[in-house]
XYZ file of C-alpha atoms in Angstrom:
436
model
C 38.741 -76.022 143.111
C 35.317 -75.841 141.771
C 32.209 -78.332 143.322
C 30.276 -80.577 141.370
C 27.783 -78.427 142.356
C 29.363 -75.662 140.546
C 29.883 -77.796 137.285
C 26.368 -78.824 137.446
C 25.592 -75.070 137.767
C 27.515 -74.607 134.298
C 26.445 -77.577 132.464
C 22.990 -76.212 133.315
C 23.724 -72.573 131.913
C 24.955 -74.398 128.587
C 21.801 -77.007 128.478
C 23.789 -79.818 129.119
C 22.356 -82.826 131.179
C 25.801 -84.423 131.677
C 29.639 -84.590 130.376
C 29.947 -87.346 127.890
C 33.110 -90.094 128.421
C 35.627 -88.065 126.336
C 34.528 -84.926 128.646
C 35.046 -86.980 131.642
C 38.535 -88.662 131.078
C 39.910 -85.500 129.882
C 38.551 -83.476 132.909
C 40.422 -86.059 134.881
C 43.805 -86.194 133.018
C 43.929 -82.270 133.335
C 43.235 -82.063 136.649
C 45.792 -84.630 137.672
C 48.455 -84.879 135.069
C 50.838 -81.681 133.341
C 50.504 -82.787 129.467
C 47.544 -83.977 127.541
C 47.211 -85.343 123.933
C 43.363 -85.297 123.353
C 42.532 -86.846 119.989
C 38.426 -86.859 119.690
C 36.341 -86.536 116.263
C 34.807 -83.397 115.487
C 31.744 -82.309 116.958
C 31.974 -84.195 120.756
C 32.500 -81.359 122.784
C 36.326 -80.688 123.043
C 35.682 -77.303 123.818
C 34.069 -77.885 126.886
C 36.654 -81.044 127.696
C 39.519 -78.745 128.610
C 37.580 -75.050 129.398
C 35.424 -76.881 132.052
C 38.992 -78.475 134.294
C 40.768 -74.944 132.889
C 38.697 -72.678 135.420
C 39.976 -75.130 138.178
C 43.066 -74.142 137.489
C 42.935 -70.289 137.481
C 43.840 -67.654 140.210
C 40.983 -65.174 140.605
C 43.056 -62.625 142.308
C 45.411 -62.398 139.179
C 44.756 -59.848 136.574
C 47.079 -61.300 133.999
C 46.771 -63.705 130.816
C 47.009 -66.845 132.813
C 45.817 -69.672 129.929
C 46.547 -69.670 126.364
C 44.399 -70.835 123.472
C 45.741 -71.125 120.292
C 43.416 -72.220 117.354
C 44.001 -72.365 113.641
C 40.871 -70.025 112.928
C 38.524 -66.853 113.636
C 35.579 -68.889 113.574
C 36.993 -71.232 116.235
C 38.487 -68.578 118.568
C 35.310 -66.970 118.853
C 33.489 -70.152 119.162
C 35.171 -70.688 122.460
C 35.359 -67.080 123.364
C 31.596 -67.692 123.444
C 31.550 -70.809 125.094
C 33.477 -69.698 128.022
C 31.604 -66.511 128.584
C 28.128 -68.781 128.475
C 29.890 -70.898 131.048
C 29.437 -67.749 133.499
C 32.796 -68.406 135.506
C 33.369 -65.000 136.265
C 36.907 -64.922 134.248
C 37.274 -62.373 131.953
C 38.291 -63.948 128.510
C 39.009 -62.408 124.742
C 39.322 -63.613 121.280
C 42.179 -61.910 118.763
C 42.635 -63.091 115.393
C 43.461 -61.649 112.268
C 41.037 -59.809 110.300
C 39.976 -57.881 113.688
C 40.133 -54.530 114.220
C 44.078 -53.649 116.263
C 42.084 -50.809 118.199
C 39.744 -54.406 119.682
C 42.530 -56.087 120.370
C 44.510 -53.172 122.060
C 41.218 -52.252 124.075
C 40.585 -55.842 125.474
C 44.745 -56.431 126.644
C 44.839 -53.144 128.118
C 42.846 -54.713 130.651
C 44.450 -58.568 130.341
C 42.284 -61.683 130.116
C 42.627 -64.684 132.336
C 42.081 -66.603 129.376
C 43.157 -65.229 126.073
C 42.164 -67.511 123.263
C 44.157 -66.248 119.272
C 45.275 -67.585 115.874
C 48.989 -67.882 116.234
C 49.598 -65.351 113.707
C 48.097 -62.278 115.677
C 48.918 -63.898 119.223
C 53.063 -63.694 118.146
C 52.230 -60.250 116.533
C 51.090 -59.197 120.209
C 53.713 -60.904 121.635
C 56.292 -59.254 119.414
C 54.391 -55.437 120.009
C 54.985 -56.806 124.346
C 51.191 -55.959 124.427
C 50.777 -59.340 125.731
C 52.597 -60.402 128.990
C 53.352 -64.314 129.606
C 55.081 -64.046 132.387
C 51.699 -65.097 134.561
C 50.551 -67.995 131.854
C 50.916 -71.231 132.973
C 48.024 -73.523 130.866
C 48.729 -73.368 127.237
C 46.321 -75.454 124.915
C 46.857 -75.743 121.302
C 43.313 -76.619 120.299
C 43.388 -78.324 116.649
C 46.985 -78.304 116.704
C 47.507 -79.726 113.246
C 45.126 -77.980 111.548
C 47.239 -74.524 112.715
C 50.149 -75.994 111.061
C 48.602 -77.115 107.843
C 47.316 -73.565 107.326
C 51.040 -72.034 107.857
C 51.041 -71.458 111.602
C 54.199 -73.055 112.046
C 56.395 -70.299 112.729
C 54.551 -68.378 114.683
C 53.671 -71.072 117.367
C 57.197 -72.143 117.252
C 58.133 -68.021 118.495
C 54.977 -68.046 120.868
C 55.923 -71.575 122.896
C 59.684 -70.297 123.321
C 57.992 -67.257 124.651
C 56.395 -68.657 127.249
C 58.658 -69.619 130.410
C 57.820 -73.690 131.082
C 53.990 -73.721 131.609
C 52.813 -76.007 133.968
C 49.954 -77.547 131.925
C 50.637 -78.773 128.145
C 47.294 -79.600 126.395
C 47.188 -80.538 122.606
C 43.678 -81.490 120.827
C 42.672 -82.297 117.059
C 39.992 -84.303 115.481
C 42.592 -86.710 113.551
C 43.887 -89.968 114.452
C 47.422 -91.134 114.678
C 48.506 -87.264 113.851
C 52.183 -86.001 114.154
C 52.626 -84.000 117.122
C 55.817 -81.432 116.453
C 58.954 -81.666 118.746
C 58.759 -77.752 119.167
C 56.136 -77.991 121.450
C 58.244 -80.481 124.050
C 55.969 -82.770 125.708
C 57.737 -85.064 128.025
C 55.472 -87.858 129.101
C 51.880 -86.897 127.672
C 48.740 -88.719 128.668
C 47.161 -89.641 125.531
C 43.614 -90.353 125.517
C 42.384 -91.391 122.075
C 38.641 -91.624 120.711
C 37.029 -92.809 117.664
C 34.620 -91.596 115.198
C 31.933 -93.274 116.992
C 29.446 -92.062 114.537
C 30.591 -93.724 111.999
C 28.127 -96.850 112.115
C 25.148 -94.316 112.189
C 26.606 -92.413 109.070
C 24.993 -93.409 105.433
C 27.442 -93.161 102.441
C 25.429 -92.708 99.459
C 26.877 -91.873 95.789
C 25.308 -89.924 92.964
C 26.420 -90.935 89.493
C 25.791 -87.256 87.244
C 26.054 -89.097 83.565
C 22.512 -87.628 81.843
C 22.940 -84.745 83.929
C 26.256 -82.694 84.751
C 27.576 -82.203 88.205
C 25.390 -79.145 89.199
C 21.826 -80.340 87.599
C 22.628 -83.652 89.637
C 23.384 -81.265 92.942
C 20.050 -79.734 92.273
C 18.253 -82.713 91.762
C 19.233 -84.179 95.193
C 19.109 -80.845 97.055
C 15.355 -81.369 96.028
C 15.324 -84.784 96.833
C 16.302 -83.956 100.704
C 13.312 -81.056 100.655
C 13.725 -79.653 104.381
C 17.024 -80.954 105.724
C 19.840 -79.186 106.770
C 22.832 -79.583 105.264
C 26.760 -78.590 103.992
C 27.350 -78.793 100.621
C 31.348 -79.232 100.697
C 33.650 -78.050 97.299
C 37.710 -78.312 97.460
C 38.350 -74.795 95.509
C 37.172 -71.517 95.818
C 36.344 -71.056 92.111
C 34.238 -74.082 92.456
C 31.695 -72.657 95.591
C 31.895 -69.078 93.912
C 30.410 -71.187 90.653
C 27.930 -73.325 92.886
C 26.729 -70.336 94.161
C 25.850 -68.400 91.220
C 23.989 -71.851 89.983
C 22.216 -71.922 93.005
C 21.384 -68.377 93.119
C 20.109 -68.904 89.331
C 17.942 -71.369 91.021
C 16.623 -69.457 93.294
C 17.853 -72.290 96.033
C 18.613 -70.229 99.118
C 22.362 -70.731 100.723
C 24.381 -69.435 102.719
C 28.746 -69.327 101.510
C 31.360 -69.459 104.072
C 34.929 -69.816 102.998
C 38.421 -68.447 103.763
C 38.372 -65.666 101.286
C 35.473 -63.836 102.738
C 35.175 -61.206 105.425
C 35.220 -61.708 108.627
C 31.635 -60.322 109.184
C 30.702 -61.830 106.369
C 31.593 -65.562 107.499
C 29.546 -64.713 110.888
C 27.108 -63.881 109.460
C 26.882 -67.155 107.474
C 27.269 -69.337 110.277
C 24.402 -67.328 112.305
C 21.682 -67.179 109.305
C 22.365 -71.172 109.129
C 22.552 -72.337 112.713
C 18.788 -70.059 113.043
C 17.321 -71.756 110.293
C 17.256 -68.313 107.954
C 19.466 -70.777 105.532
C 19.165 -74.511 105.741
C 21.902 -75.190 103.313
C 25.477 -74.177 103.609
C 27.838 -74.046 100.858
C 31.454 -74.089 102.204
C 35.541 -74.813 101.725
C 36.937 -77.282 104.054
C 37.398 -74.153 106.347
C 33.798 -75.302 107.474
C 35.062 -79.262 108.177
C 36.178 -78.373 111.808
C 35.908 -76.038 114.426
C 33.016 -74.188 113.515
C 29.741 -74.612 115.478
C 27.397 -75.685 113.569
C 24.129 -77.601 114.740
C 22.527 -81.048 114.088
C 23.246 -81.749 110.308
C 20.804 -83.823 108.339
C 23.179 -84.548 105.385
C 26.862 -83.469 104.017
C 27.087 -83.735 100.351
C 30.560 -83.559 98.896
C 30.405 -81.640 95.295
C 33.873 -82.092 94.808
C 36.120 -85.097 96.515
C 38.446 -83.691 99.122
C 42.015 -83.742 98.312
C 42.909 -86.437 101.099
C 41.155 -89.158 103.328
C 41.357 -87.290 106.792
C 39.039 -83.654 105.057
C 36.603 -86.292 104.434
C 36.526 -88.002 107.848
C 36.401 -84.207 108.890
C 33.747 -82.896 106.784
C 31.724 -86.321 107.266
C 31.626 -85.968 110.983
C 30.076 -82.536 110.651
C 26.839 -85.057 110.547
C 25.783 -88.367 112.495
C 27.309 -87.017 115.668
C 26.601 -87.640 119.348
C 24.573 -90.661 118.155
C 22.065 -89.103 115.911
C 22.005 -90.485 112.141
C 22.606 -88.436 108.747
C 23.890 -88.994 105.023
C 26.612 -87.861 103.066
C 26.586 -87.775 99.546
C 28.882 -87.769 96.936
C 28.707 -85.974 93.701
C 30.411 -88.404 90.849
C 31.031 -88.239 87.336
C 30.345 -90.609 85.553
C 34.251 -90.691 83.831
C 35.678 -90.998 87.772
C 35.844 -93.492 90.295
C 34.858 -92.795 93.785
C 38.052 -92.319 95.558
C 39.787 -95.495 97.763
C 37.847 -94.118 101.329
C 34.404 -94.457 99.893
C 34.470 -97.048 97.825
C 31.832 -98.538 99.987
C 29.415 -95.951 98.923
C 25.893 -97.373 97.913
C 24.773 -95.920 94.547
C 21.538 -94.127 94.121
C 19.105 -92.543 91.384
C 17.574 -89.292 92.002
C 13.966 -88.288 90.791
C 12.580 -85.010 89.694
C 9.838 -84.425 92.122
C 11.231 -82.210 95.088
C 12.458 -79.181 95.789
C 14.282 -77.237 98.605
C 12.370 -76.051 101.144
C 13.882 -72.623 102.478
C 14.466 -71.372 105.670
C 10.998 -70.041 107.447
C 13.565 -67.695 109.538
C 14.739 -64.520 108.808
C 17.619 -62.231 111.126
C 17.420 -59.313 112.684
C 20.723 -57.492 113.047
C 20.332 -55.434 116.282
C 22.854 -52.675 117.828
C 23.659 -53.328 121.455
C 24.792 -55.925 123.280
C 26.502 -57.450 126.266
C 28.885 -54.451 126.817
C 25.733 -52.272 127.398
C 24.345 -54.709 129.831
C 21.902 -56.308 127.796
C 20.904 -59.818 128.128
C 18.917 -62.453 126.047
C 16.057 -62.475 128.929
C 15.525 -58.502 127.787
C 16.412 -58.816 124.217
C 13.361 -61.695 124.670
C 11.222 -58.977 126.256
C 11.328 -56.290 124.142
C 10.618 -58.596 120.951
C 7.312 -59.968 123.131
C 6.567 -56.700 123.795
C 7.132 -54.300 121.708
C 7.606 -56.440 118.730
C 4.258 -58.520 119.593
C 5.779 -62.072 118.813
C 4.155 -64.633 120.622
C 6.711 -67.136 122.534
C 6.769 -69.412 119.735
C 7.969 -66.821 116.970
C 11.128 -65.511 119.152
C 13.802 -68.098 117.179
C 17.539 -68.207 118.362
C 19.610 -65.005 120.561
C 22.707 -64.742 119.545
C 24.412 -62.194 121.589
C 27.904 -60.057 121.236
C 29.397 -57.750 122.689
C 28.266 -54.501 120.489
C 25.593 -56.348 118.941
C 23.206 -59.258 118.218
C 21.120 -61.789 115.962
C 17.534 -62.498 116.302
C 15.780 -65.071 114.195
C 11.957 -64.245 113.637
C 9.666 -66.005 111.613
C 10.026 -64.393 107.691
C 6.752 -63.117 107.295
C 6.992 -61.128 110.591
C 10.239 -59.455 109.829
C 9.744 -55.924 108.103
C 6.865 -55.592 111.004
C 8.964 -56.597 113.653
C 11.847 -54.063 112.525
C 9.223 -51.235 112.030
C 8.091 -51.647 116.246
C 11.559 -52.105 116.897
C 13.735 -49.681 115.691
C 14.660 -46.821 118.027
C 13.184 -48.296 120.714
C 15.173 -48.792 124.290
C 16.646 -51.479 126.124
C 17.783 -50.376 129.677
C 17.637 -46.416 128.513
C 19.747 -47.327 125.643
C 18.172 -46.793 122.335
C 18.558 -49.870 119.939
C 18.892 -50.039 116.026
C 17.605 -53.099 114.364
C 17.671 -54.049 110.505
C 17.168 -57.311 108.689
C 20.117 -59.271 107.898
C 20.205 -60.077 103.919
C-alpha cells in the first residue's frame, strides 16, 4: 500500500495541492469495498479518483495486464494514458483505440501493461486476436460507461466483461445523474457515491435572440463581444461546424475544429493548439462535451441546441468548474423557443464594437520524445538555449512518446524553428516545424 507520503509525492508531480471530496470518498470506497458506482459532473477530477487508489492495488512483480480501462473515446484513453504516466508510479501503462496504428498496439502488448486503458471496440478486437491476456486482470473500470454505450459499444463490452474471469474490483463512472447501469456488467451490492453539478450556481445562462441578424452574423457579433476569452463553440451536426468553420475562416476568426469525423492526429492536434493558447476558440460536436481535457473555459456558446437535456448539462459543465465562474450562451432564432432546460436564460443584445482577440501562441511540432529519454526539463533547455527564449516565452510541454508540442510566443516562431532544427537533445538529433 502506498503512504500519504507517496500520494503527496504524486499530487505534487501533477500540481495538485490536495484531493477534492469526490477524490477522497472514492479513494476510500475503492480501497475498502469490491464495486463502485461513481457519478460526478464533468471536469472534477474522476480520472485521478480511481487511478490514484488503482496503484494501491497493483502487484509490481507481475508483468501482465492487471487493470482494465475502458472509455468511450481516443481522446479520453489517451487523456488518462497521460495522466497515469505524469503520476510517475513506475507501472507501465498503454492506450489502444481505434484509428491507431495495429503495429502500436502489437508493439506495446508484446510487452503487457499493468494498466491497459482502450475503446471497447479495439480492446475485444485484441481480445478476440488472444494478443491480450486477462487471466492476471482483476480491477476493471468502465470510465463514462454510458457514454460507450450511446456511441455503439454495447456489444463489444458485453464480449470483453464475459472475458474476464470475476474481477475483484468493479468500478463504473459517468458524468450523468440517475443513469441506467446495464445488467451485463453484474454488480452485486455497489457503493454508490453520487455528486452534483456543483457549478451550477456559478454558471451564467445568457440567450442571444439572431432576428436582424442570422445565426452566424449573431455568433460573430458575440465572439467579438467576449474579445480574449476562451471558449467552445458547441453545434449538434457535422454539416453545421464544417459550415461554422468556413464562416469563421471567411472572417478571419481563428479556431480550432474537433469532431468525430476527423483524424486522429488531427483531433490532437486541436485539443493541444487550444489548451496552449495558439487557438482560444474551439469549435466542436458533442464529442468535445466530456472526457476531453480541456482547461479553464471562459464561456460555452451553444450554436445549435443539443438534441437532449443531459449534452447540455455536459457541454455546460465544460465551464464554471471547480468553483470558478463562466457563461454559456445560446444562439436563438428568433422563430424558436429556447428549449424546456433553459428557459431560465436571461436575454441579451449584442453591440458591434469588439472583436476576437487571437491566440498570441503558436506550436512547435518537435520529433523526439519520451521513448528517447527526453524530458520537459531538457526540451525547456534547449529552447532557453539554443532557441534564446527567455523563461517567460517557453509556453506549455506537451510530451509523447515519439514526439512533442511546444507553445512559443507567435512572433518568435519561424526564429525559434530556424535555431532549432537539427539540433540535439541527449546525442539525438531533433526535427522541429510549426504546427498550422
Amino acid at each position: 500500500m502506498s503512504t500519504h507520503k507517496d500520494q503527496q509525492a504524486i499530487l505534487q508531480k501533477l500540481g495538485i495541492k490536495q484531493l477534492n471530496r469526490m477524490q477522497l470518498e472514492a479513494h476510500k470506497a475503492i480501497s475498502e469495498k469490491d464495486e463502485l458506482v461513481l457519478i460526478s459532473p464533468t471536469g472534477t477530477g474522476k480520472t485521478l479518483a480511481f487511478l490514484l487508489p488503482l496503484i494501491d492495488l497493483l502487484d509490481p512483480s507481475l508483468e501482465q495486464v492487471q487493470a482494465l480501462i475502458l472509455v468511450p473515446s481516443r481522446e479520453l484513453a489517451t487523456q488518462i494514458e497521460q495522466v497515469a504516466r505524469d503520476m510517475g508510479s513506475g507501472y507501465k501503462i498503454n492506450a489502444i483505440y481505434g484509428g491507431r496504428a495495429g503495429y502500436k498496439d502489437k508493439n506495446d502488448l508484446r510487452h503487457p501493461p499493468a494498466i491497459l486503458v482502450g475503446t471497447p471496440g479495439r480492446v475485444a478486437d485484441h481480445m478476440e486476436r488472444e494478443n491480450i491476456s486477462t487471466e492476471y486482470i482483476e480491477v476493471l473500470i468502465l470510465d463514462e460507461f454510458d457514454k460507450s454505450l450511446e456511441t455503439g459499444f454495447e456489444t463489444e463490452m458485453r464480449a470483453i466483461i464475459e472475458n474476464i474471469d470475476r474481477p475483484r474490483k468493479k468500478i463504473l463512472t459517468s458524468a450523468t445523474q440517475n443513469v441506467t447501469i446495464p445488467d451485463f456488467v453484474g454488480l452485486t451490492d455497489p457503493v454508490h457515491l453520487q455528486f452534483a453539478a456543483e457549478q451550477a450556481s456559478q454558471l451564467e445562462l445568457r440567450a442571444v435572440v439572431a432576428d436582424e441578424v442570422d445565426k452566424y452574423g449573431a455568433l460573430a457579433l458575440l465572439l467579438g463581444e467576449l474579445g480574449g476569452g476562451r471558449g467552445i463553440v458547441f453545434c449538434s451536426l457535422k454539416d453545421t461546424l464544417q459550415e461554422v468553420s468556413v464562416f469563421l475562416h471567411r472572417k478571419k476568426i481563428a479556431h480550432a475544429c474537433f469532431y468525430g469525423g476527423m483524424d486522429q492526429l488531427d483531433r490532437e492536434h486541436a485539443l493541444v493548439q487550444f489548451r496552449n493558447g495558439t487557438h482560444r476558440i474551439l469549435l466542436a460536436s458533442d464529442l468535445a462535451a466530456r472526457g476531453i481535457d480541456v482547461p479553464e473555459l471562459d464561456y460555452i456558446i451553444h450554436f445549435e441546441f443539443p438534441f437532449e437535456e443531459a449534452l447540455f448539462t455536459h457541454r455546460n459543465g465544460r465551464t464554471a468548474r471547480m468553483n470558478s465562474n463562466g457563461a454559456a450562451y445560446l444562439i436563438k432564432p428568433s422563430n424558436r423557443d429556447l428549449p424546456h432546460y433553459a428557459r431560465e436564460a436571461t436575454i441579451i443584445s449584442l453591440s458591434d464594437t469588439g472583436a476576437p482577440v487571437p491566440g498570441e501562441w503558436a506550436t512547435i511540432y518537435m520529433l523526439g520524445g519520451r521513448r528517447d529519454k527526453i524530458s520537459k526539463g531538457d526540451i525547456a533547455g534547449l529552447f532557453f538555449k539554443q532557441g534564446g527564449l527567455e523563461k517567460q516565452e517557453l509556453g506549455i510541454i506537451e510530451l509523447k512518446q515519439n514526439y512533442a508540442y511546444v507553445a512559443v510566443p507567435k512572433h518568435k516562431a519561424s526564429q525559434v524553428i530556424k535555431a532549432l532544427d537539427n539540433q540535439k537533445i541527449k546525442k539525438r538529433k531533433i526535427r522541429v516545424s510549426l504546427l498550422e
